[in-house]
Amino acid sequence: MLCRSPDVTISEPADPSRPHPAFPCHGGIILEVIKTLRCPSACSSSGGNMQRNAFSRTPDLSPGMVRTPMALGKTMIHLASLLDAPGTTLQSLYIFISDRYRAVRTDIQAQQLSSAETCFWLAQQARFHAWAQHELCEQSEGGPCSKAFTPGDYTVTDIELEAEITAYQLLLLVTSGMSRQEVLGPLQSAVLSSGHVSIALRLQSAFALGDGLAYLALIREAPYLVQCLAHQHAPAMRCIALEQLAEAYPPSRGKFGGAMPLSWLAHALLLNSSQQAAAVAVAAGFHLDDHDRFHAQKGFKAADVPAMPKEAKQHLMVQQRADCISRMSLQPLSANLQFRHPEMSQEPEAVSQLSRLAL
Amino acid sequence: MKCSRPSRTKQRFGNFGHRPAYSCAKLFRTISYPRFHIFGLTKLDIHSAKQVGPRHGSLGDFQGLLNAIRSFNGAKVARLLSLDNEAQRLAVRQGSSPNGTLPESALRYIHTRTCGLVHDCKEHWAVVLRSHYLCLAALLSNNHDQAFLHMADYISDMNSIFREENGAWMVPVVTQTAEALRLLANKADEQLLSQRQHQCRKEAAGSWLQKFYSTAKTLKGNQNKSMALLPVVNTMFKLYFKLNTLRNCKPCIQAVEHPNFSFTSFPQSERVTYKYFAGRLAIFQDQLAKAEADLEYAFNHCPADAWHNKRLCLYFLVPVRLLAGSLPSEAHLAAFNLQIYIPFVQAMKSGSTQQLAAALKQHQVELIRKGVYLQLVKLQPIVMRRLLKRSWVINREGNEKGHLLPLGQLQKAIRWQQMDMDEDDVECAVANLIHKKYVKGYISHKNQVLVLSKADPFPAVSAQQI
């Protein structure tokens, strides 16, 4: 918006170790100073063209009117540090941070910034949203805002970063062929032939083919953030995978029949444990024996079973999650966060391991 | 003495009321106009006419245009309003200034003459004709952006005429204007791109075309005006595909595929164009049966000598047919310059997963841009099926238990093609083939064996629904 920017302390470098001064409350969360808007037209402006026309390539670098790239950079670091803010839920943090990220994108668009730093911020925002898509999947059906993945009028000059953002965008559009083509059509060749886009397209093709086993296998091999986004369709694809197993494996009779281990089922369906696999097998009408084995039953149809609930934490993804957090340059998640893997709460060393991951 | 009949002057020029006939006749003899009707001209009009007089030729067959409007001759109006009309272009080029403008006197003349029409929509026509000539003048000075803006100035008025006029005589004018608007928007954006400015004319053209579309679609009382709907829809398709805003095509398809829409009453060229774009959109939406029907219609109804159009139809029809298990011959593909699909056909015939992967990688960018990449990726199970079948044929030679195919053998065949798949991947791939009904049988996980049906273990791919 065309307004006095929030005061993100331009005059002196911020010392990360020094706590911020007292901020006024914003919805009960003490996170940022917001000055009174002084520009009368700001509240009614719709952004976009008006801002672009006024501020494109402006020589005016006064922090009072527009956030300079340096201010935007400090804002990004400050927002990343908020994930460690005590006494807040991840959901409320997400709402605030995504809103502030949107404001940063608006500033980038209004000033038509296209430096390497800007590309990195856009990629960071896309990664944050991809990460949150999985962390909050149990909380909301709709999922976080997907606008962060739409480059819009920004110019992303880094091919690798553009490919990464495009891959995340494709994974959100897995069910819409027209939207997928709208995304892919105008991209340059280097982006289209990149590894990021290739794996996103492989996931899309598995989804389009209705091959649940292949889709889950691709998730298993994918990078963590790709897993986060692809995981939104994992429950539906598990149902299809069970249907595939029911068709392809015989009931237990004859010398070619026989039970299969639940560990194999857990691996194939990307489940956390054999116990979880047993629950899934029972829901699909499969029979269990006493030796942690199951027998497939014909006649199971994916539509017969309601979609399985989404799970925020996959055991197989925990280690990758830790690596990803360190690579994303986010502050380590503190032990006070309310979203914790059930297994992590029983294994405090896993939490402390995460906490030890420092920037 | 009073004459028994009107004087020659009065016979020729009519009665001017208070003006002496002689002076007016002398006035008009000085102006080299063709036949014109001067009833109702004011002093200012006569003055303007005198100013424009030597430059009247700069408007080409302007009188013919007025006559065509008066007589509701839509074909002639469309021809004279065409930006490609050489006679009109020549005339305007002679009369316009180097910077692409017409003299004010010419514009006043256009306005005056048009408002002199006995016509309900004369005010709208005045705007249309004025802006059309300005557009033509700008176009001739290679200022495509300005030409587009002039054309955009009169779209609204032309739409009003289309809506208010009785009969369908405006249909040719509307369809020709829509196409001209699209072409001009393309050129204007190219000009803006060369000047490093934001390209927005095609988007604006899309909004203007929506006006024609809405009028043609929702007209009540005169169904003949809906004859403009399909041509306008086709123009919009071309624009939206260029802009890559494919979701805007959906309402157009719903309107055309409404049961009450008389599709067969349109010219073949429009039907073929529509089916081609509808087929491509169906591919994006994974509606392959519809895509096959539409593209096949377009291909079969193309004229025999329209090689390029046939090739365009085949480019998108071939992947759909491959998924249905129908393989074209390599000679047929070569005849239409579609060698890009030959490796895919060979991979399907031989069961070579390596060749399929290589072809997908080599042409990935082009296939993604055209929107058929994912359809070709869907050939993987079919190629795997072919490989499985070849392994089965080899396995059952001299083997009583030929219907038992070890999964390790299939894995070896895949690894021989330098493709890396472990046992679990092979098992899951075979499970998918059984699920898709490409293979009849079941897997023994314990024995790592595929137990094939003894009767027709490999049903035809064409028998499966795509």
Coordinates of C-alpha atoms in Angstrom, one line a residue, chain B:
Chain B
M1 CA -43.0 34.7 -65.8
K2 CA -43.4 31.6 -63.9
C3 CA -41.9 28.5 -65.5
S4 CA -44.1 25.5 -66.0
R5 CA -41.3 23.2 -64.8
P6 CA -38.4 23.7 -62.4
S7 CA -35.2 25.3 -63.7
R8 CA -32.2 23.2 -64.6
T9 CA -30.7 24.3 -61.4
K10 CA -33.6 23.3 -59.3
Q11 CA -34.0 20.1 -61.2
R12 CA -30.4 19.2 -60.5
F13 CA -29.9 20.6 -57.0
G14 CA -33.3 21.0 -55.4
N15 CA -34.8 23.9 -53.6
F16 CA -32.6 25.8 -51.1
G17 CA -35.2 27.9 -49.6
H18 CA -33.9 31.4 -49.2
R19 CA -30.7 30.8 -51.1
P20 CA -30.6 31.8 -54.7
A21 CA -30.3 28.6 -56.7
Y22 CA -27.8 30.2 -59.0
S23 CA -25.1 31.0 -56.4
C24 CA -25.4 27.5 -54.9
A25 CA -25.1 25.9 -58.2
K26 CA -22.0 28.0 -58.9
L27 CA -20.6 27.1 -55.5
F28 CA -21.0 23.4 -56.1
R29 CA -19.7 23.5 -59.6
T30 CA -16.4 24.6 -58.2
I31 CA -16.1 21.4 -56.2
S32 CA -15.3 18.2 -58.0
Y33 CA -17.6 15.9 -56.0
P34 CA -19.1 12.8 -57.4
R35 CA -22.8 12.4 -57.1
F36 CA -23.9 13.6 -53.8
H37 CA -27.1 14.4 -52.0
I38 CA -27.1 18.0 -50.6
F39 CA -30.5 18.1 -49.0
G40 CA -30.2 19.6 -45.5
L41 CA -26.7 20.9 -45.7
T42 CA -26.0 24.0 -43.5
K43 CA -23.7 26.9 -44.2
L44 CA -21.0 25.3 -42.2
D45 CA -21.4 22.1 -44.0
I46 CA -21.0 23.8 -47.3
H47 CA -17.9 25.7 -46.0
S48 CA -16.4 22.4 -44.7
A49 CA -17.2 20.7 -48.0
K50 CA -15.4 23.5 -49.8
Q51 CA -12.3 23.1 -47.5
V52 CA -12.2 19.3 -47.9
G53 CA -13.1 19.4 -51.5
P54 CA -9.8 18.8 -53.1
R55 CA -9.0 16.1 -50.4
H56 CA -12.2 14.2 -50.6
G57 CA -10.4 11.6 -52.4
S58 CA -8.4 10.9 -49.2
L59 CA -11.4 9.0 -47.8
G60 CA -11.6 6.6 -50.7
D61 CA -15.0 5.3 -51.5
F62 CA -16.6 7.1 -48.6
Q63 CA -19.9 7.6 -50.5
G64 CA -20.0 3.9 -51.3
L65 CA -19.6 3.2 -47.6
L66 CA -22.5 5.4 -46.7
N67 CA -24.6 3.9 -49.4
A68 CA -23.9 0.4 -48.1
I69 CA -24.8 1.4 -44.6
R70 CA -28.0 3.0 -45.9
S71 CA -28.9 -0.1 -47.8
F72 CA -27.9 -2.5 -45.0
N73 CA -25.3 -4.2 -47.1
G74 CA -23.1 -5.8 -44.5
A75 CA -20.8 -7.6 -46.8
K76 CA -19.9 -4.3 -48.6
V77 CA -19.6 -2.4 -45.4
A78 CA -17.2 -5.1 -44.1
R79 CA -15.2 -4.9 -47.3
L80 CA -14.9 -1.1 -47.2
L81 CA -14.0 -1.1 -43.5
S82 CA -11.4 -3.7 -43.9
L83 CA -7.9 -2.5 -43.0
D84 CA -6.5 -4.5 -45.9
N85 CA -8.7 -2.8 -48.5
E86 CA -6.0 -1.6 -50.9
A87 CA -8.1 1.2 -52.5
Q88 CA -9.0 2.6 -49.2
R89 CA -5.4 2.4 -48.0
L90 CA -4.1 4.2 -51.0
A91 CA -6.6 7.0 -50.7
V92 CA -6.0 7.5 -47.0
R93 CA -2.2 7.4 -47.5
Q94 CA -2.5 10.2 -50.0
G95 CA -4.6 12.4 -47.7
S96 CA -3.0 11.8 -44.3
S97 CA 0.0 13.6 -42.8
P98 CA 3.3 11.8 -42.3
N99 CA 2.6 11.4 -38.5
G100 CA -0.5 9.4 -39.3
T101 CA -3.3 11.9 -38.7
L102 CA -6.1 13.1 -40.9
P103 CA -6.9 16.8 -41.3
E104 CA -9.6 18.1 -39.1
S105 CA -11.6 19.1 -42.1
A106 CA -11.7 15.5 -43.2
L107 CA -12.9 14.4 -39.8
R108 CA -15.6 17.1 -39.7
Y109 CA -16.7 16.0 -43.2
I110 CA -17.0 12.4 -42.1
H111 CA -19.0 13.4 -39.1
T112 CA -21.2 15.7 -41.1
R113 CA -21.9 13.3 -43.9
T114 CA -22.6 10.4 -41.6
C115 CA -24.9 12.4 -39.4
G116 CA -26.8 13.3 -42.5
L117 CA -27.8 9.7 -43.0
V118 CA -31.4 8.7 -42.6
H119 CA -30.5 6.1 -40.1
D120 CA -31.3 5.3 -36.5
C121 CA -27.8 4.7 -35.5
K122 CA -26.2 7.5 -37.4
E123 CA -24.5 9.0 -34.3
H124 CA -22.8 5.6 -33.6
W125 CA -21.8 5.3 -37.2
A126 CA -20.3 8.8 -37.1
V127 CA -18.0 7.6 -34.3
V128 CA -17.2 4.3 -36.1
L129 CA -16.3 5.9 -39.4
R130 CA -14.3 8.7 -37.9
S131 CA -12.3 6.4 -35.7
H132 CA -11.9 3.9 -38.5
Y133 CA -10.2 6.4 -40.8
L134 CA -8.0 7.6 -38.0
C135 CA -7.0 4.0 -37.3
L136 CA -6.2 3.4 -41.0
A137 CA -4.1 6.6 -41.1
A138 CA -2.1 5.6 -38.0
L139 CA -1.7 2.0 -39.4
L140 CA -0.3 3.4 -42.6
S141 CA 2.3 5.4 -40.7
N142 CA 3.3 2.1 -38.8
N143 CA 2.0 3.4 -35.5
H144 CA 0.2 0.2 -34.6
D145 CA -0.4 1.1 -31.0
Q146 CA -2.2 4.3 -31.9
A147 CA -4.1 2.4 -34.6
F148 CA -5.3 0.0 -32.0
L149 CA -6.4 2.7 -29.7
H150 CA -8.4 4.3 -32.5
M151 CA -10.1 1.0 -33.2
A152 CA -10.8 0.4 -29.6
D153 CA -12.6 3.8 -29.6
Y154 CA -15.3 2.6 -31.8
I155 CA -15.8 -1.0 -30.7
S156 CA -18.4 0.1 -28.2
D157 CA -20.4 2.0 -30.8
M158 CA -20.2 -0.8 -33.2
N159 CA -21.5 -3.1 -30.6
S160 CA -24.4 -0.8 -30.0
I161 CA -25.2 -0.8 -33.7
F162 CA -25.0 -4.6 -33.7
R163 CA -27.4 -4.7 -30.8
E164 CA -29.9 -2.2 -32.0
E165 CA -30.1 -2.9 -35.7
N166 CA -32.7 -5.3 -37.0
G167 CA -31.7 -8.3 -39.0
A168 CA -28.3 -10.0 -39.2
W169 CA -26.7 -7.7 -41.8
M170 CA -24.1 -6.5 -39.2
V171 CA -22.7 -10.0 -38.7
P172 CA -20.0 -9.8 -41.4
V173 CA -19.0 -6.4 -40.1
V174 CA -18.7 -7.6 -36.5
T175 CA -16.8 -10.8 -37.4
Q176 CA -14.3 -8.9 -39.6
T177 CA -13.8 -6.2 -37.0
A178 CA -13.2 -8.8 -34.3
E179 CA -10.5 -10.4 -36.3
A180 CA -8.9 -7.0 -37.2
L181 CA -8.9 -6.0 -33.6
R182 CA -7.0 -9.2 -32.6
L183 CA -4.4 -8.8 -35.4
L184 CA -3.9 -5.2 -34.5
A185 CA -3.5 -6.0 -30.8
N186 CA -0.8 -8.5 -31.7
K187 CA 1.1 -5.8 -33.7
A188 CA 0.6 -3.2 -31.1
D189 CA 2.1 -5.4 -28.4
E190 CA 5.0 -6.2 -30.6
Q191 CA 5.6 -2.5 -31.0
L192 CA 5.3 -1.9 -27.3
L193 CA 7.8 -4.8 -26.7
S194 CA 10.3 -3.2 -29.0
Q195 CA 9.9 0.0 -27.0
R196 CA 10.4 -2.0 -23.8
Q197 CA 6.9 -1.0 -22.6
H198 CA 4.3 -3.2 -20.9
Q199 CA 2.3 -5.2 -23.4
C200 CA -1.3 -4.8 -22.6
R201 CA -3.2 -4.5 -25.9
K202 CA -4.1 -8.1 -26.3
E203 CA -5.7 -8.1 -22.9
A204 CA -7.6 -5.0 -23.8
A205 CA -8.7 -6.7 -27.0
G206 CA -10.0 -9.6 -25.1
S207 CA -12.2 -7.3 -23.0
W208 CA -13.5 -5.6 -26.1
L209 CA -14.3 -8.9 -27.8
Q210 CA -16.3 -9.9 -24.8
K211 CA -18.7 -7.2 -25.7
F212 CA -19.4 -8.7 -29.2
Y213 CA -19.6 -12.1 -27.5
S214 CA -22.1 -11.0 -25.0
T215 CA -24.3 -9.3 -27.6
A216 CA -24.2 -12.3 -30.0
K217 CA -25.0 -14.7 -27.2
T218 CA -27.8 -12.9 -25.3
L219 CA -29.7 -11.4 -28.2
K220 CA -33.4 -12.0 -27.9
G221 CA -35.9 -11.8 -30.8
N222 CA -33.5 -12.2 -33.6
Q223 CA -31.7 -15.5 -33.7
N224 CA -29.9 -14.7 -36.9
K225 CA -27.5 -12.4 -35.0
S226 CA -26.1 -15.4 -33.2
M227 CA -24.4 -16.2 -36.5
A228 CA -21.7 -13.9 -35.2
L229 CA -21.1 -16.0 -32.1
L230 CA -18.9 -18.8 -33.5
P231 CA -16.6 -16.5 -35.5
V232 CA -16.2 -14.2 -32.5
V233 CA -15.6 -17.3 -30.2
N234 CA -12.9 -18.5 -32.6
T235 CA -11.2 -15.1 -32.5
M236 CA -11.3 -15.1 -28.8
F237 CA -9.8 -18.6 -28.7
K238 CA -6.9 -17.4 -30.8
L239 CA -6.4 -14.4 -28.5
Y240 CA -6.6 -16.4 -25.3
F241 CA -4.2 -19.1 -26.5
K242 CA -1.8 -16.3 -27.4
L243 CA -2.3 -14.7 -24.0
N244 CA -2.2 -18.1 -22.3
T245 CA -5.3 -17.3 -20.3
L246 CA -7.0 -20.6 -21.1
R247 CA -9.6 -20.5 -18.3
N248 CA -11.3 -17.7 -20.2
C249 CA -12.2 -20.2 -22.9
K250 CA -14.5 -22.2 -20.7
P251 CA -17.6 -19.9 -20.9
C252 CA -17.2 -19.8 -24.7
I253 CA -17.3 -23.6 -24.9
Q254 CA -20.3 -23.8 -22.7
A255 CA -22.2 -21.4 -25.0
V256 CA -21.3 -23.2 -28.2
E257 CA -21.9 -26.7 -26.9
H258 CA -25.3 -25.7 -25.5
P259 CA -28.0 -28.1 -27.0
N260 CA -29.9 -25.2 -28.6
F261 CA -26.9 -23.9 -30.5
S262 CA -27.0 -24.7 -34.2
F263 CA -23.4 -25.7 -34.8
T264 CA -23.9 -27.1 -38.3
S265 CA -25.4 -23.8 -39.7
F266 CA -21.9 -22.2 -39.6
P267 CA -19.4 -22.3 -42.4
Q268 CA -17.0 -25.2 -42.4
S269 CA -14.0 -23.1 -41.7
E270 CA -15.5 -21.8 -38.5
R271 CA -16.5 -25.3 -37.4
V272 CA -13.1 -26.7 -38.0
T273 CA -11.4 -23.9 -36.2
Y274 CA -13.7 -24.3 -33.2
K275 CA -13.2 -28.0 -33.0
Y276 CA -9.4 -27.6 -33.2
F277 CA -9.3 -25.3 -30.2
A278 CA -11.9 -27.2 -28.3
G279 CA -9.9 -30.4 -28.8
R280 CA -6.7 -28.8 -27.5
L281 CA -8.5 -27.5 -24.4
A282 CA -9.9 -31.0 -23.8
I283 CA -6.4 -32.3 -23.8
F284 CA -5.4 -29.8 -21.1
Q285 CA -8.4 -31.0 -19.1
D286 CA -7.5 -34.7 -19.5
Q287 CA -10.8 -35.3 -21.4
L288 CA -9.1 -37.5 -24.0
A289 CA -12.3 -39.0 -25.5
K290 CA -13.6 -35.6 -26.3
A291 CA -10.2 -34.4 -27.5
E292 CA -10.0 -37.3 -29.9
A293 CA -13.5 -36.6 -31.3
D294 CA -13.0 -32.9 -31.7
L295 CA -9.5 -33.1 -33.3
E296 CA -10.6 -36.0 -35.6
Y297 CA -13.6 -33.8 -36.7
A298 CA -11.2 -30.9 -37.4
F299 CA -8.7 -33.1 -39.3
N300 CA -11.4 -34.8 -41.4
H301 CA -13.1 -31.6 -42.3
C302 CA -10.0 -29.7 -43.3
P303 CA -9.7 -29.1 -47.1
A304 CA -7.4 -31.5 -48.8
D305 CA -4.9 -28.9 -49.7
A306 CA -4.7 -27.3 -46.2
W307 CA -1.6 -29.2 -45.3
H308 CA -0.5 -26.9 -42.5
N309 CA -3.9 -27.0 -40.8
K310 CA -4.0 -30.8 -41.1
R311 CA -0.6 -30.9 -39.5
L312 CA -1.7 -28.7 -36.6
C313 CA -4.7 -31.1 -36.0
L314 CA -2.5 -34.1 -36.1
Y315 CA 0.1 -32.7 -33.8
F316 CA -2.4 -32.9 -31.0
L317 CA -4.3 -35.9 -32.2
V318 CA -1.4 -38.3 -32.4
P319 CA -0.6 -38.4 -28.6
V320 CA -4.3 -39.0 -27.9
R321 CA -4.3 -41.8 -30.4
L322 CA -1.1 -43.3 -29.0
L323 CA -2.8 -43.5 -25.6
A324 CA -5.7 -45.4 -27.2
G325 CA -3.2 -47.9 -28.6
S326 CA -3.5 -46.7 -32.2
L327 CA 0.0 -46.4 -33.8
P328 CA 0.5 -44.3 -36.9
S329 CA 3.0 -45.4 -39.5
E330 CA 6.3 -43.6 -39.6
A331 CA 5.7 -42.7 -43.3
H332 CA 2.4 -41.0 -42.3
L333 CA 4.2 -39.0 -39.6
A334 CA 7.0 -38.0 -41.9
A335 CA 4.5 -36.8 -44.5
F336 CA 3.2 -34.3 -42.1
N337 CA 6.6 -33.4 -40.7
L338 CA 5.8 -35.0 -37.3
Q339 CA 9.0 -36.9 -36.9
I340 CA 8.9 -35.8 -33.2
Y341 CA 6.6 -38.7 -32.5
I342 CA 8.5 -41.4 -34.3
P343 CA 10.6 -42.3 -31.2
F344 CA 7.5 -42.7 -29.2
V345 CA 5.9 -45.0 -31.7
Q346 CA 9.1 -47.1 -31.8
A347 CA 9.2 -47.3 -28.0
M348 CA 5.7 -48.5 -27.9
K349 CA 6.4 -51.2 -30.5
S350 CA 9.5 -52.4 -28.9
G351 CA 8.7 -51.9 -25.3
S352 CA 11.8 -49.8 -24.8
T353 CA 11.4 -47.7 -21.6
Q354 CA 14.8 -46.2 -22.3
Q355 CA 13.8 -44.9 -25.7
L356 CA 10.6 -43.4 -24.3
A357 CA 12.6 -41.7 -21.5
A358 CA 15.1 -40.3 -24.0
A359 CA 12.4 -39.0 -26.3
L360 CA 10.6 -37.3 -23.4
K361 CA 13.8 -35.7 -22.3
Q362 CA 14.9 -34.6 -25.7
H363 CA 11.6 -32.9 -26.6
Q364 CA 10.5 -31.9 -23.1
V365 CA 10.5 -28.2 -23.7
E366 CA 8.5 -28.2 -26.9
L367 CA 6.0 -30.8 -25.7
I368 CA 5.4 -28.9 -22.5
R369 CA 4.8 -25.7 -24.4
K370 CA 2.3 -27.4 -26.7
G371 CA 0.6 -29.1 -23.7
V372 CA 1.0 -32.7 -24.7
Y373 CA 4.0 -33.7 -22.4
L374 CA 1.8 -35.2 -19.7
Q375 CA -0.1 -37.2 -22.3
L376 CA 3.1 -38.7 -23.6
V377 CA 4.3 -39.5 -20.1
K378 CA 1.1 -41.6 -19.7
L379 CA 2.6 -43.9 -22.3
Q380 CA 5.0 -45.3 -19.7
P381 CA 2.5 -48.1 -18.5
I382 CA 1.8 -49.0 -22.1
V383 CA 5.5 -49.3 -22.9
M384 CA 6.0 -51.3 -19.7
R385 CA 3.1 -53.6 -20.8
R386 CA 4.8 -54.2 -24.1
L387 CA 8.1 -55.0 -22.3
L388 CA 6.3 -57.4 -20.0
K389 CA 4.6 -59.1 -22.9
R390 CA 7.9 -59.6 -24.7
S391 CA 9.4 -61.1 -21.5
W392 CA 6.4 -63.4 -21.3
V393 CA 6.8 -64.6 -24.9
I394 CA 10.5 -65.4 -24.3
N395 CA 9.8 -67.0 -20.9
R396 CA 7.1 -69.4 -22.2
E397 CA 9.1 -70.9 -25.0
G398 CA 9.5 -74.5 -24.1
N399 CA 8.3 -73.8 -20.5
E400 CA 5.2 -75.5 -19.2
K401 CA 4.8 -72.9 -16.6
G402 CA 5.2 -70.0 -19.0
H403 CA 2.4 -68.2 -17.3
L404 CA 4.6 -67.7 -14.3
L405 CA 6.8 -64.7 -14.9
P406 CA 9.5 -64.0 -12.3
L407 CA 9.6 -60.3 -11.5
G408 CA 13.4 -60.5 -11.4
Q409 CA 13.3 -61.3 -15.1
L410 CA 11.4 -58.1 -15.8
Q411 CA 13.8 -56.2 -13.6
K412 CA 16.7 -57.5 -15.6
A413 CA 15.1 -56.4 -18.8
I414 CA 14.6 -52.9 -17.4
R415 CA 18.1 -52.7 -16.1
W416 CA 19.4 -53.9 -19.5
Q417 CA 18.0 -50.7 -20.8
Q418 CA 20.0 -48.7 -18.3
M419 CA 16.9 -47.8 -16.3
D420 CA 17.2 -48.0 -12.5
M421 CA 14.2 -49.7 -10.8
D422 CA 14.4 -51.8 -7.6
E423 CA 12.2 -54.8 -6.8
D424 CA 9.6 -52.7 -5.1
D425 CA 9.4 -50.3 -8.0
V426 CA 8.9 -53.1 -10.5
E427 CA 6.3 -54.8 -8.3
C428 CA 4.4 -51.5 -8.0
A429 CA 4.6 -50.9 -11.7
V430 CA 3.2 -54.4 -12.4
A431 CA 0.4 -53.8 -9.8
N432 CA -0.6 -50.7 -11.7
L433 CA -0.7 -52.6 -15.0
I434 CA -3.1 -55.1 -13.4
H435 CA -5.2 -52.3 -11.9
K436 CA -5.4 -50.6 -15.3
K437 CA -6.5 -53.9 -16.9
Y438 CA -3.5 -53.9 -19.2
V439 CA -2.5 -57.2 -17.8
K440 CA -4.6 -60.1 -16.4
G441 CA -3.2 -61.9 -13.5
Y442 CA -1.9 -61.3 -10.0
I443 CA 1.3 -60.9 -8.1
S444 CA 2.7 -63.4 -5.6
H445 CA 4.7 -61.2 -3.2
K446 CA 6.1 -64.1 -1.4
N447 CA 7.5 -65.8 -4.5
Q448 CA 8.1 -62.6 -6.4
V449 CA 6.3 -64.0 -9.4
L450 CA 3.6 -62.6 -11.7
V451 CA 1.0 -65.2 -12.3
L452 CA -0.6 -64.4 -15.7
S453 CA -4.0 -65.5 -16.8
K454 CA -3.8 -68.5 -19.2
A455 CA -6.5 -66.9 -21.4
D456 CA -5.5 -63.6 -23.0
P457 CA -3.2 -62.3 -20.3
F458 CA -2.6 -59.1 -22.3
P459 CA -5.9 -57.5 -23.5
A460 CA -5.6 -55.0 -26.3
V461 CA -4.8 -51.4 -25.1
S462 CA -7.4 -50.1 -27.5
A463 CA -10.0 -52.0 -25.5
Q464 CA -9.3 -49.9 -22.4
Q465 CA -11.0 -46.6 -21.9
I466 CA -8.6 -43.6 -22.2

